[in-house]
Tab-separated table of C-alpha atoms in Angstrom:
chain	number	residue	atom	x	y	z
W	17	MET	CA	30.115	10.700	3.371
W	18	SER	CA	32.513	8.377	5.209
W	19	SER	CA	31.155	5.424	6.820
W	20	THR	CA	31.950	6.943	10.349
W	21	GLU	CA	29.223	9.754	9.457
W	22	GLU	CA	26.820	7.186	7.668
W	23	LYS	CA	26.153	4.772	10.654
W	24	PRO	CA	24.310	7.346	13.065
W	25	LEU	CA	22.398	8.481	9.619
W	26	LYS	CA	21.454	5.005	9.310
W	27	THR	CA	20.493	4.646	12.923
W	28	GLU	CA	18.071	7.361	12.567
W	29	LEU	CA	16.654	6.126	9.549
W	30	ASP	CA	15.818	2.599	11.383
W	31	GLN	CA	13.688	4.461	13.502
W	32	LEU	CA	11.461	6.015	11.475
W	33	GLU	CA	7.700	4.610	10.683
W	34	CYS	CA	7.658	4.102	7.099
W	35	HIS	CA	7.538	1.526	4.285
W	36	PHE	CA	11.114	1.186	4.350
W	37	THR	CA	11.059	-0.005	8.347
W	38	TRP	CA	7.805	-2.072	7.922
W	39	ASP	CA	9.661	-5.347	6.835
W	40	LEU	CA	7.613	-5.363	3.825
W	41	LYS	CA	9.477	-8.097	1.903
W	42	LYS	CA	9.264	-8.343	-1.858
W	43	ALA	CA	9.348	-12.257	-1.341
W	44	ASP	CA	5.966	-12.235	-0.043
W	45	THR	CA	4.086	-10.366	-3.135
W	46	ASN	CA	4.232	-10.395	-6.777
W	47	LEU	CA	5.850	-6.985	-7.318
W	48	THR	CA	4.437	-6.776	-11.114
W	49	ASP	CA	0.996	-7.586	-10.144
W	50	HIS	CA	1.404	-5.367	-6.963
W	51	LEU	CA	2.436	-2.455	-9.377
W	52	ASN	CA	0.041	-2.839	-11.775
W	53	ARG	CA	-2.840	-2.892	-9.150
W	54	LEU	CA	-1.598	0.079	-7.511
W	55	GLU	CA	-1.404	1.924	-10.775
W	56	HIS	CA	-4.946	0.622	-11.426
W	57	ASN	CA	-6.310	1.891	-8.584
W	58	ARG	CA	-4.864	5.046	-8.757
W	59	ASP	CA	-6.244	5.756	-11.815
W	60	LEU	CA	-9.473	5.038	-10.687
W	61	ASN	CA	-9.518	6.957	-7.747
W	62	LEU	CA	-8.268	10.175	-8.967
W	63	GLY	CA	-11.199	12.364	-7.279
W	64	ASP	CA	-9.935	10.678	-3.555
W	65	LYS	CA	-6.772	13.041	-3.082
W	66	ALA	CA	-5.764	11.533	0.643
W	67	GLY	CA	-6.584	7.661	-1.184
W	68	THR	CA	-4.465	8.377	-4.098
W	69	ALA	CA	-1.450	10.022	-2.037
W	70	ARG	CA	-1.695	6.970	0.079
W	71	THR	CA	-1.445	4.989	-3.232
W	72	HIS	CA	1.435	6.951	-4.730
W	73	ASN	CA	3.239	5.745	-1.311
W	74	SER	CA	3.016	2.263	-1.944
W	75	LEU	CA	3.770	2.482	-5.808
W	76	ALA	CA	6.938	4.556	-4.712
W	77	TYR	CA	8.179	1.523	-2.391
W	78	VAL	CA	7.407	-0.842	-4.844
W	79	ARG	CA	9.140	0.888	-7.372
W	80	TYR	CA	12.260	1.144	-5.262
W	81	LEU	CA	11.868	-2.712	-4.648
W	82	LEU	CA	12.279	-2.894	-8.590
W	83	GLY	CA	15.301	-0.706	-8.823
W	84	SER	CA	13.361	2.449	-10.029
W	85	HIS	CA	14.292	4.851	-7.827
W	86	GLU	CA	13.551	7.916	-9.849
W	87	GLU	CA	10.171	7.073	-10.603
W	88	ALA	CA	9.500	5.886	-6.809
W	89	LEU	CA	10.980	9.667	-5.819
W	90	THR	CA	8.304	11.440	-8.340
W	91	ASN	CA	5.596	9.038	-6.721
W	92	LEU	CA	6.392	10.629	-3.152
W	93	GLN	CA	6.690	14.148	-4.541
W	94	ARG	CA	2.921	13.598	-5.939
W	95	SER	CA	2.278	12.141	-2.802
W	96	VAL	CA	3.313	15.036	-0.666
W	97	GLU	CA	1.495	17.500	-3.397
W	98	LEU	CA	-2.019	15.757	-2.747
W	99	THR	CA	-1.493	15.302	0.758
W	100	LYS	CA	-0.819	19.357	1.196
W	101	GLU	CA	-3.828	19.780	-1.153
W	102	TYR	CA	-6.675	17.661	0.663
W	103	TYR	CA	-5.113	18.456	4.216
W	104	GLU	CA	-3.795	22.031	3.673
W	105	ASP	CA	-2.652	23.485	7.127
W	106	ASN	CA	-3.081	20.325	8.949
W	107	CYS	CA	-1.039	18.230	6.945
W	108	ASP	CA	1.823	17.711	9.281
W	109	LYS	CA	0.587	14.399	10.905
W	110	LYS	CA	-0.421	12.998	7.325
W	111	LEU	CA	3.044	13.394	5.849
W	112	ILE	CA	5.179	11.467	8.744
W	113	VAL	CA	5.254	8.476	6.465
W	114	THR	CA	5.945	10.104	2.970
W	115	TYR	CA	8.811	12.032	4.716
W	116	GLY	CA	10.181	8.965	6.178
W	117	ASN	CA	10.216	6.855	2.761
W	118	ILE	CA	11.407	10.095	1.117
W	119	ALA	CA	14.694	10.177	3.591
W	120	TRP	CA	15.077	6.629	2.866
W	121	LEU	CA	15.108	6.736	-0.539
W	122	HIS	CA	17.644	9.507	-0.554
W	123	TYR	CA	19.893	7.942	1.383
W	124	HIS	CA	19.789	4.787	-1.095
W	125	MET	CA	20.512	7.225	-3.899
W	126	LYS	CA	23.531	8.269	-1.840
W	127	GLN	CA	22.066	12.036	-1.556
W	128	TYR	CA	22.733	12.394	1.777
W	129	ALA	CA	22.116	16.218	2.076
W	130	GLU	CA	18.494	15.561	0.956
W	131	CYS	CA	18.247	12.620	3.272
W	132	LYS	CA	18.906	14.853	6.390
W	133	SER	CA	16.824	17.757	5.004
W	134	TYR	CA	13.948	15.317	5.420
W	135	LEU	CA	14.914	13.750	8.822
W	136	GLU	CA	15.130	17.611	10.052
W	137	LYS	CA	11.198	17.688	8.748
W	138	LEU	CA	10.153	14.742	11.052
W	139	ARG	CA	12.039	16.083	13.936
W	140	GLU	CA	9.797	19.236	13.467
W	141	ILE	CA	6.998	17.223	13.256
W	142	LYS	CA	7.826	15.248	16.293
W	143	GLY	CA	8.483	18.383	18.398
W	144	LYS	CA	4.857	18.906	17.691
W	145	LYS	CA	3.773	15.667	19.455
W	146	ILE	CA	1.632	13.991	16.615
W	147	VAL	CA	-0.262	11.352	17.941
W	148	PRO	CA	0.764	8.069	16.560
W	149	HIS	CA	-2.607	6.902	15.393
W	150	GLU	CA	-1.896	8.546	12.064
W	151	VAL	CA	0.788	6.585	11.673
W	152	LEU	CA	-0.630	3.340	12.849
W	153	GLY	CA	-3.529	3.888	10.183
W	154	GLU	CA	-1.189	4.435	7.409
W	155	LYS	CA	0.767	1.527	8.208
W	156	ALA	CA	-1.924	-0.995	8.387
W	157	TRP	CA	-2.978	0.190	4.693
W	158	ALA	CA	0.173	-0.236	3.639
W	159	LEU	CA	0.336	-3.923	5.285
W	160	PHE	CA	-3.112	-4.738	3.664
W	161	LYS	CA	-2.478	-3.609	0.109
W	162	PHE	CA	1.212	-5.309	-0.067
W	163	SER	CA	0.318	-9.107	0.791
W	164	ARG	CA	-2.583	-11.089	2.072
W	165	LYS	CA	0.371	-12.484	4.119
W	166	TYR	CA	0.015	-9.480	6.335
W	167	TYR	CA	-3.748	-9.511	6.800
W	168	GLY	CA	-3.057	-10.282	10.240
W	169	ARG	CA	-0.483	-7.646	10.862
W	170	ALA	CA	-3.054	-5.038	9.180
W	171	ASN	CA	-5.798	-6.258	11.396
W	172	GLU	CA	-3.757	-5.646	14.568
W	173	CYS	CA	-3.059	-1.889	13.487
W	174	PHE	CA	-6.037	-0.973	12.596
W	175	ARG	CA	-7.054	-1.892	15.934
W	176	LYS	CA	-4.691	-0.314	17.543
W	177	ALA	CA	-5.368	2.614	15.831
W	178	LEU	CA	-9.012	2.950	16.557
W	179	GLU	CA	-8.371	2.552	20.138
W	180	LEU	CA	-6.797	5.846	20.099
W	181	GLU	CA	-9.474	7.523	17.824
W	182	PRO	CA	-12.558	5.519	17.533
W	183	GLU	CA	-14.199	7.651	15.297
W	184	GLU	CA	-11.850	7.970	12.228
W	185	GLY	CA	-13.568	6.804	9.241
W	186	GLU	CA	-10.695	5.762	7.222
W	187	TRP	CA	-9.363	3.544	9.768
W	188	ASN	CA	-13.208	2.226	10.500
W	189	ALA	CA	-13.419	1.325	6.780
W	190	GLY	CA	-10.266	-0.311	6.898
W	191	TYR	CA	-10.818	-2.519	9.826
W	192	ALA	CA	-14.068	-3.423	8.189
W	193	ILE	CA	-12.193	-4.624	5.086
W	194	VAL	CA	-9.652	-6.603	6.465
W	195	LEU	CA	-12.040	-8.501	8.593
W	196	CYS	CA	-14.262	-9.569	5.689
W	197	ARG	CA	-11.273	-10.799	3.982
W	198	THR	CA	-9.976	-13.050	7.239
W	199	GLU	CA	-13.279	-13.844	9.238
W	200	THR	CA	-14.208	-17.627	9.027
W	201	LYS	CA	-17.833	-18.711	8.699
W	202	CYS	CA	-19.844	-17.455	11.543
W	203	LYS	CA	-23.009	-19.398	12.623
W	204	SER	CA	-25.203	-16.082	12.794
W	205	PRO	CA	-25.063	-12.278	11.947
W	206	LYS	CA	-24.327	-11.800	15.543
W	207	ASP	CA	-21.495	-13.985	15.705
W	208	SER	CA	-19.717	-11.939	12.880
W	209	LEU	CA	-17.185	-9.136	13.668
W	210	ALA	CA	-17.005	-8.391	10.214
W	211	ILE	CA	-20.661	-7.471	9.969
W	212	GLN	CA	-20.437	-5.612	13.151
W	213	GLN	CA	-17.499	-3.236	11.888
W	214	LEU	CA	-19.098	-2.776	8.455
W	215	ARG	CA	-21.786	-1.433	10.140
W	216	ARG	CA	-19.478	0.992	12.073
W	217	GLY	CA	-17.805	1.572	8.940
W	218	ILE	CA	-20.478	2.931	7.140
W	219	GLU	CA	-21.730	4.863	10.292
W	220	THR	CA	-18.497	6.837	10.116
W	221	ASN	CA	-18.282	6.595	6.342
W	222	PRO	CA	-21.939	7.723	5.366
W	223	ASP	CA	-20.808	7.694	1.410
W	224	ASN	CA	-18.701	4.704	1.474
W	225	ASP	CA	-20.780	2.925	-1.116
W	226	GLU	CA	-18.516	-0.033	-1.450
W	227	LEU	CA	-18.904	-0.928	2.405
W	228	LYS	CA	-22.519	-0.961	1.637
W	229	LEU	CA	-22.257	-3.812	-0.767
W	230	LEU	CA	-19.659	-5.638	1.472
W	231	LEU	CA	-22.226	-5.495	4.155
W	232	ALA	CA	-25.036	-6.776	1.596
W	233	LEU	CA	-22.831	-9.525	0.496
W	234	LYS	CA	-22.083	-10.578	4.275
W	235	LEU	CA	-25.848	-10.609	5.103
W	236	ALA	CA	-27.076	-12.347	2.261
W	237	GLU	CA	-25.028	-15.462	3.406
W	238	PHE	CA	-27.318	-15.567	6.148
W	239	LYS	CA	-30.077	-15.109	3.960
W	240	LEU	CA	-30.873	-11.464	4.916
W	241	PHE	CA	-32.315	-10.672	1.663
W	242	ASP	CA	-34.456	-7.556	2.480
W	243	GLU	CA	-31.517	-5.726	4.231
W	244	ALA	CA	-29.148	-6.564	1.378
W	245	GLU	CA	-31.205	-5.803	-1.635
W	246	ASP	CA	-31.621	-2.181	-0.001
W	247	LEU	CA	-28.362	-1.595	0.790
W	248	VAL	CA	-27.524	-2.767	-2.906
W	249	GLU	CA	-30.177	-0.486	-4.287
W	250	LYS	CA	-28.990	2.637	-2.581
W	251	ALA	CA	-25.317	2.325	-3.239
W	252	PHE	CA	-26.022	1.688	-7.043
W	253	GLU	CA	-28.118	5.029	-7.111
W	254	MET	CA	-25.515	6.748	-5.280
W	255	SER	CA	-22.552	5.682	-7.401
W	256	PRO	CA	-23.995	4.362	-10.762
W	257	ASP	CA	-20.580	5.070	-12.652
W	258	SER	CA	-18.096	3.589	-10.188
W	259	PRO	CA	-16.535	0.666	-11.280
W	260	HIS	CA	-15.649	-0.879	-7.496
W	261	VAL	CA	-19.414	-0.516	-6.874
W	262	ILE	CA	-20.446	-1.798	-10.387
W	263	ARG	CA	-18.665	-5.004	-9.940
W	264	TYR	CA	-19.526	-5.629	-6.305
W	265	VAL	CA	-23.432	-5.137	-7.222
W	266	GLY	CA	-22.508	-7.900	-10.005
W	267	LYS	CA	-21.090	-9.964	-7.883
W	268	TYR	CA	-24.033	-9.589	-5.820
W	269	MET	CA	-26.664	-10.131	-8.504
W	270	ARG	CA	-24.365	-13.104	-9.619
W	271	ASN	CA	-25.067	-14.961	-6.257
W	272	TYR	CA	-28.241	-13.792	-5.233
W	273	GLY	CA	-30.433	-11.911	-8.247
W	274	SER	CA	-30.314	-12.102	-12.058
W	275	LEU	CA	-27.344	-13.455	-13.687
W	276	ASP	CA	-27.970	-11.691	-17.024
W	277	ARG	CA	-28.448	-8.357	-15.011
W	278	SER	CA	-24.834	-9.208	-13.372
W	279	ILE	CA	-23.200	-9.918	-17.039
W	280	GLY	CA	-24.887	-6.234	-18.130
W	281	LEU	CA	-23.512	-4.531	-15.081
W	282	LEU	CA	-19.968	-6.145	-14.929
W	283	LYS	CA	-19.790	-5.226	-19.011
W	284	ARG	CA	-20.597	-1.526	-18.005
W	285	ALA	CA	-17.798	-1.826	-15.106
W	286	LEU	CA	-15.463	-3.274	-17.972
W	287	GLU	CA	-15.965	-0.250	-20.107
W	288	ILE	CA	-14.738	2.052	-17.516
W	289	ALA	CA	-12.006	-0.117	-16.341
W	290	PRO	CA	-11.013	-2.265	-19.381
W	291	ASN	CA	-8.155	-3.735	-17.237
W	292	SER	CA	-9.702	-4.820	-14.114
W	293	ALA	CA	-8.543	-8.680	-13.344
W	294	PHE	CA	-11.654	-8.889	-10.879
W	295	ILE	CA	-14.012	-7.602	-13.322
W	296	HIS	CA	-12.829	-10.281	-16.004
W	297	HIS	CA	-12.811	-13.040	-13.285
W	298	GLN	CA	-16.662	-12.154	-12.387
W	299	LEU	CA	-17.813	-12.333	-15.884
W	300	GLY	CA	-16.019	-15.692	-16.233
W	301	LEU	CA	-17.838	-17.019	-13.373
W	302	CYS	CA	-21.027	-15.781	-14.711
W	303	TYR	CA	-20.589	-17.136	-18.275
W	304	LYS	CA	-19.461	-20.325	-16.229
W	305	ILE	CA	-23.079	-20.460	-14.433
W	306	LYS	CA	-24.453	-19.745	-17.808
W	307	LYS	CA	-22.849	-22.541	-19.507
W	308	GLU	CA	-24.004	-24.980	-16.645
W	309	GLY	CA	-27.651	-24.185	-17.257
W	310	PHE	CA	-30.120	-25.114	-19.684
W	311	GLY	CA	-29.543	-24.657	-23.646
W	312	SER	CA	-28.267	-26.195	-26.857
W	313	PHE	CA	-24.836	-27.721	-27.020
W	314	ARG	CA	-23.715	-24.961	-29.198
W	315	GLU	CA	-24.837	-22.304	-26.456
W	316	LYS	CA	-23.095	-24.272	-23.989
W	317	LYS	CA	-19.991	-23.986	-25.837
W	318	ARG	CA	-20.320	-20.482	-26.603
W	319	PHE	CA	-20.483	-19.563	-22.883
W	320	ARG	CA	-17.652	-21.630	-21.909
W	321	ARG	CA	-15.402	-20.266	-24.583
W	322	LEU	CA	-16.688	-16.676	-23.118
W	323	SER	CA	-15.867	-18.083	-19.512
W	324	ILE	CA	-12.446	-19.179	-20.939
W	325	SER	CA	-11.635	-15.750	-22.492
W	326	HIS	CA	-12.155	-13.681	-19.650
W	327	LEU	CA	-10.624	-16.128	-17.057
W	328	GLU	CA	-7.513	-15.934	-19.422
W	329	LYS	CA	-7.490	-12.386	-19.466
W	330	ALA	CA	-8.115	-11.974	-15.802
W	331	ILE	CA	-4.525	-14.282	-14.804
W	332	THR	CA	-2.688	-12.096	-17.619
W	333	LEU	CA	-3.430	-9.128	-15.831
W	334	LYS	CA	-3.150	-10.480	-12.804
W	335	SER	CA	-0.366	-13.679	-12.728
W	336	GLY	CA	-0.598	-14.391	-8.952
W	337	PHE	CA	-4.704	-14.814	-9.355
W	338	VAL	CA	-4.890	-18.530	-8.085
W	339	ILE	CA	-8.800	-18.843	-7.733
W	340	ALA	CA	-9.044	-17.619	-11.598
W	341	MET	CA	-6.532	-20.601	-12.445
W	342	ALA	CA	-8.731	-22.869	-10.731
W	343	HIS	CA	-11.624	-21.954	-12.495
W	344	LEU	CA	-9.733	-21.853	-15.845
W	345	GLY	CA	-8.165	-25.149	-15.303
W	346	ILE	CA	-11.479	-26.916	-15.002
W	347	LEU	CA	-12.911	-25.007	-18.145
W	348	TYR	CA	-10.005	-26.164	-19.921
W	349	GLY	CA	-10.388	-29.793	-18.994
W	350	GLU	CA	-14.230	-29.543	-20.254
W	351	ASP	CA	-12.919	-28.014	-23.482
W	352	ARG	CA	-10.405	-30.834	-23.932
W	353	LYS	CA	-7.653	-28.819	-23.541
W	354	ILE	CA	-5.826	-31.300	-21.373
W	355	LYS	CA	-2.082	-29.980	-21.267
W	356	GLN	CA	-3.267	-26.281	-21.040
W	357	ALA	CA	-5.423	-27.459	-17.960
W	358	GLU	CA	-2.555	-29.279	-16.748
W	359	GLU	CA	-0.286	-26.412	-16.753
W	360	VAL	CA	-2.628	-23.867	-15.289
W	361	PHE	CA	-3.116	-26.224	-12.325
W	362	GLN	CA	0.338	-26.958	-11.431
W	363	THR	CA	1.162	-23.060	-12.034
W	364	ALA	CA	-1.656	-22.247	-9.408
W	365	ILE	CA	-0.215	-24.794	-7.093
W	366	SER	CA	3.563	-24.001	-7.252
W	367	ILE	CA	2.827	-20.404	-6.504
W	368	SER	CA	0.285	-20.791	-3.439
W	369	ASP	CA	0.911	-21.712	0.011
W	370	GLU	CA	-1.438	-23.092	2.561
W	371	LYS	CA	-2.815	-19.616	3.308
W	372	THR	CA	-3.401	-18.402	-0.197
W	373	ASP	CA	-7.101	-17.635	-0.983
W	374	GLY	CA	-8.251	-19.985	-3.775
W	375	LEU	CA	-5.835	-22.984	-3.028
W	376	GLN	CA	-8.801	-25.078	-1.880
W	377	ALA	CA	-10.555	-24.329	-4.985
W	378	VAL	CA	-7.499	-25.666	-6.933
W	379	HIS	CA	-7.250	-28.910	-5.011
W	380	LEU	CA	-11.168	-29.431	-5.759
W	381	TYR	CA	-10.976	-28.463	-9.013
W	382	TYR	CA	-7.690	-30.543	-9.630
W	383	GLY	CA	-9.132	-33.435	-8.367
W	384	GLU	CA	-12.526	-33.344	-10.343
W	385	PHE	CA	-9.991	-32.810	-13.411
W	386	GLN	CA	-7.911	-36.024	-12.712
W	387	GLN	CA	-10.779	-37.774	-11.809
W	388	TYR	CA	-13.179	-36.784	-14.826
W	389	ARG	CA	-10.737	-35.875	-17.727
W	390	LYS	CA	-7.606	-37.962	-17.040
W	391	ASN	CA	-9.200	-40.944	-14.930
W	392	CYS	CA	-6.437	-41.128	-12.231
W	393	LEU	CA	-8.269	-41.508	-8.906
W	394	PRO	CA	-5.042	-41.885	-6.904
W	395	LEU	CA	-4.482	-38.516	-7.713
W	396	ALA	CA	-8.254	-37.304	-7.562
W	397	ILE	CA	-8.463	-38.599	-4.008
W	398	GLU	CA	-5.063	-37.296	-3.096
W	399	HIS	CA	-6.151	-33.556	-3.764
W	400	TYR	CA	-9.476	-34.053	-2.610
W	401	LYS	CA	-8.207	-34.957	0.575
W	402	LYS	CA	-5.891	-31.778	0.459
W	403	CYS	CA	-8.589	-29.769	0.029
W	404	LEU	CA	-10.945	-31.214	2.847
W	405	LYS	CA	-8.007	-31.186	4.849
W	406	MET	CA	-7.842	-27.274	4.827
W	407	ALA	CA	-11.389	-26.666	5.763
W	408	ASN	CA	-14.359	-29.053	6.116
W	409	ASP	CA	-17.069	-26.607	6.489
W	410	THR	CA	-16.642	-24.757	3.243
W	411	LYS	CA	-18.526	-25.155	0.198
W	412	HIS	CA	-15.393	-26.604	-1.547
W	413	GLY	CA	-14.543	-28.872	1.690
W	414	LYS	CA	-18.196	-30.220	1.791
W	415	LYS	CA	-17.890	-30.713	-1.965
W	416	SER	CA	-14.474	-32.672	-1.732
W	417	ALA	CA	-16.212	-34.922	1.050
W	418	LYS	CA	-19.062	-35.902	-1.325
W	419	ASN	CA	-16.527	-36.750	-4.105
W	420	LEU	CA	-14.730	-38.804	-1.770
W	421	ARG	CA	-17.657	-40.906	-0.443
W	422	LYS	CA	-18.892	-41.404	-3.790
W	423	ILE	CA	-15.504	-42.807	-5.202
W	424	ALA	CA	-15.918	-44.944	-1.966
W	425	SER	CA	-19.040	-46.418	-2.706
W	426	ARG	CA	-18.287	-47.062	-5.945
W	427	TYR	CA	-14.690	-47.310	-7.449
W	428	VAL	CA	-12.327	-48.832	-4.705
W	429	SER	CA	-12.287	-51.859	-2.499
W	430	MET	CA	-13.863	-52.065	0.574
W	431	ALA	CA	-10.360	-51.595	2.499
W	432	GLU	CA	-9.946	-48.585	0.497
W	433	ALA	CA	-13.345	-47.465	1.019
W	434	LEU	CA	-12.738	-47.841	4.752
W	435	SER	CA	-9.530	-45.435	4.575
W	436	ILE	CA	-11.417	-42.972	2.574
W	437	LEU	CA	-14.221	-42.995	4.932
W	438	GLU	CA	-12.007	-43.072	8.133
W	439	PHE	CA	-10.028	-40.077	6.588
W	440	ILE	CA	-13.324	-38.166	6.328
W	441	GLU	CA	-14.601	-38.824	9.726
W	442	GLN	CA	-11.249	-37.831	11.222
W	443	VAL	CA	-10.951	-34.275	9.477
W	444	THR	CA	-14.629	-33.554	10.272
W	445	GLY	CA	-14.701	-34.987	13.804
W	446	GLY	CA	-17.054	-37.768	13.220
W	447	ARG	CA	-16.355	-41.726	14.129
W	448	LEU	CA	-16.153	-44.459	11.632
W	449	SER	CA	-14.246	-47.579	13.310
W	450	THR	CA	-16.082	-50.690	11.915
W	451	ALA	CA	-16.566	-52.276	9.018
W	452	GLU	CA	-20.280	-52.248	9.593
W	453	GLY	CA	-20.018	-48.657	9.948
W	454	CYS	CA	-18.285	-48.296	6.647
W	455	GLU	CA	-20.987	-50.327	5.063
W	456	HIS	CA	-23.526	-47.985	6.690
W	457	VAL	CA	-22.099	-45.051	5.435
W	458	LEU	CA	-21.468	-46.474	1.832
W	459	GLU	CA	-25.302	-47.504	1.808
W	460	SER	CA	-26.320	-43.893	2.612
W	461	THR	CA	-24.304	-42.487	-0.104
W	462	ASN	CA	-25.321	-44.574	-2.398
W	463	ASN	CA	-29.063	-43.706	-1.648
W	464	GLU	CA	-28.414	-40.139	-2.256
W	465	GLU	CA	-27.292	-40.264	-5.594
């Protein structure tokens, strides 16, 4: 094909709605981790043809970015097969994105006749005046799964899709999950859009037990345990062998119920999904809490080693798992593995940006590591301040403020203490402008100990 013939083909391709035109940048995700996660989800959700078809679409795009064009084409062909099996005669609107991806992939493979063939298929579908919410929904899922940086865009696409078809269960579920991931702390359940949308998601997806567990976790944040525990029991009763359900039940038990039961459930989930970074992380946290409880030195050491083992596995399976790195770093420090701790903290900081989930925990734990394992107060203060500045009303922000006040009351000069306390008041919105005020806060801090 000459360049003159290729130009109008490219112009038509640019107008398609698919992964190739949605500005999914390889720099915004770890492609290897993303590929592993998609393959893991595909293998766990074999019974869900619609969801698996969508996963094959995403797998194809990631494989294209990695240069594996033939494998990408195989994924797209499998996506078409699954879509036709599930939707039968009503599949055209569900194939718009997949056909677009196939057309683009053939273009990149210089298979122009095949590319034109799929463009023709899309023209036929377009002629049937397919409503656009199908594409909006697929775009929302693609954005959501590709990168945390795209959650805002995914949120907007789900919202627009639901404006066009409010009863669509998949979009209601997706919108609820995105809100769960992005919502900041609310004062009451009535203020929580995530809780409202989770209820809507369950209403339109009564068999979706994952949504019930996400709602249970949100309700438990407001101490609404009766309804939360009822949801947990119902979800687990309906899906006792689903690793997705088991892991959230395990998380709920760890936070609000029995730690030992949580460990048992998570071990069971791990037998079904041995390569789940999420489950290894949850087990690591359970053993970390066990280590902090009562017990002999030998027991504490054993639980610490178990925690380290699962956290190491989690970051091996998911190299960008920043929150797991934060927990692993602090445990390495306790285990006197100072070099390994320093390395894992530096890696976590280097791969993060200010919106990375877990970065606030990294600053808190790195500050504690510098203070208690390396006896370096300047670096401890620096990272406590970074943690507090990210968000002052979270548990990590509050812990950083407490640590800073303790340093101000015990370990630095009055001038330095005043500077630290003024910083805290500035970030949290309070006022502290005099030495007298500084002395009052220091005295209060000492009395709290």
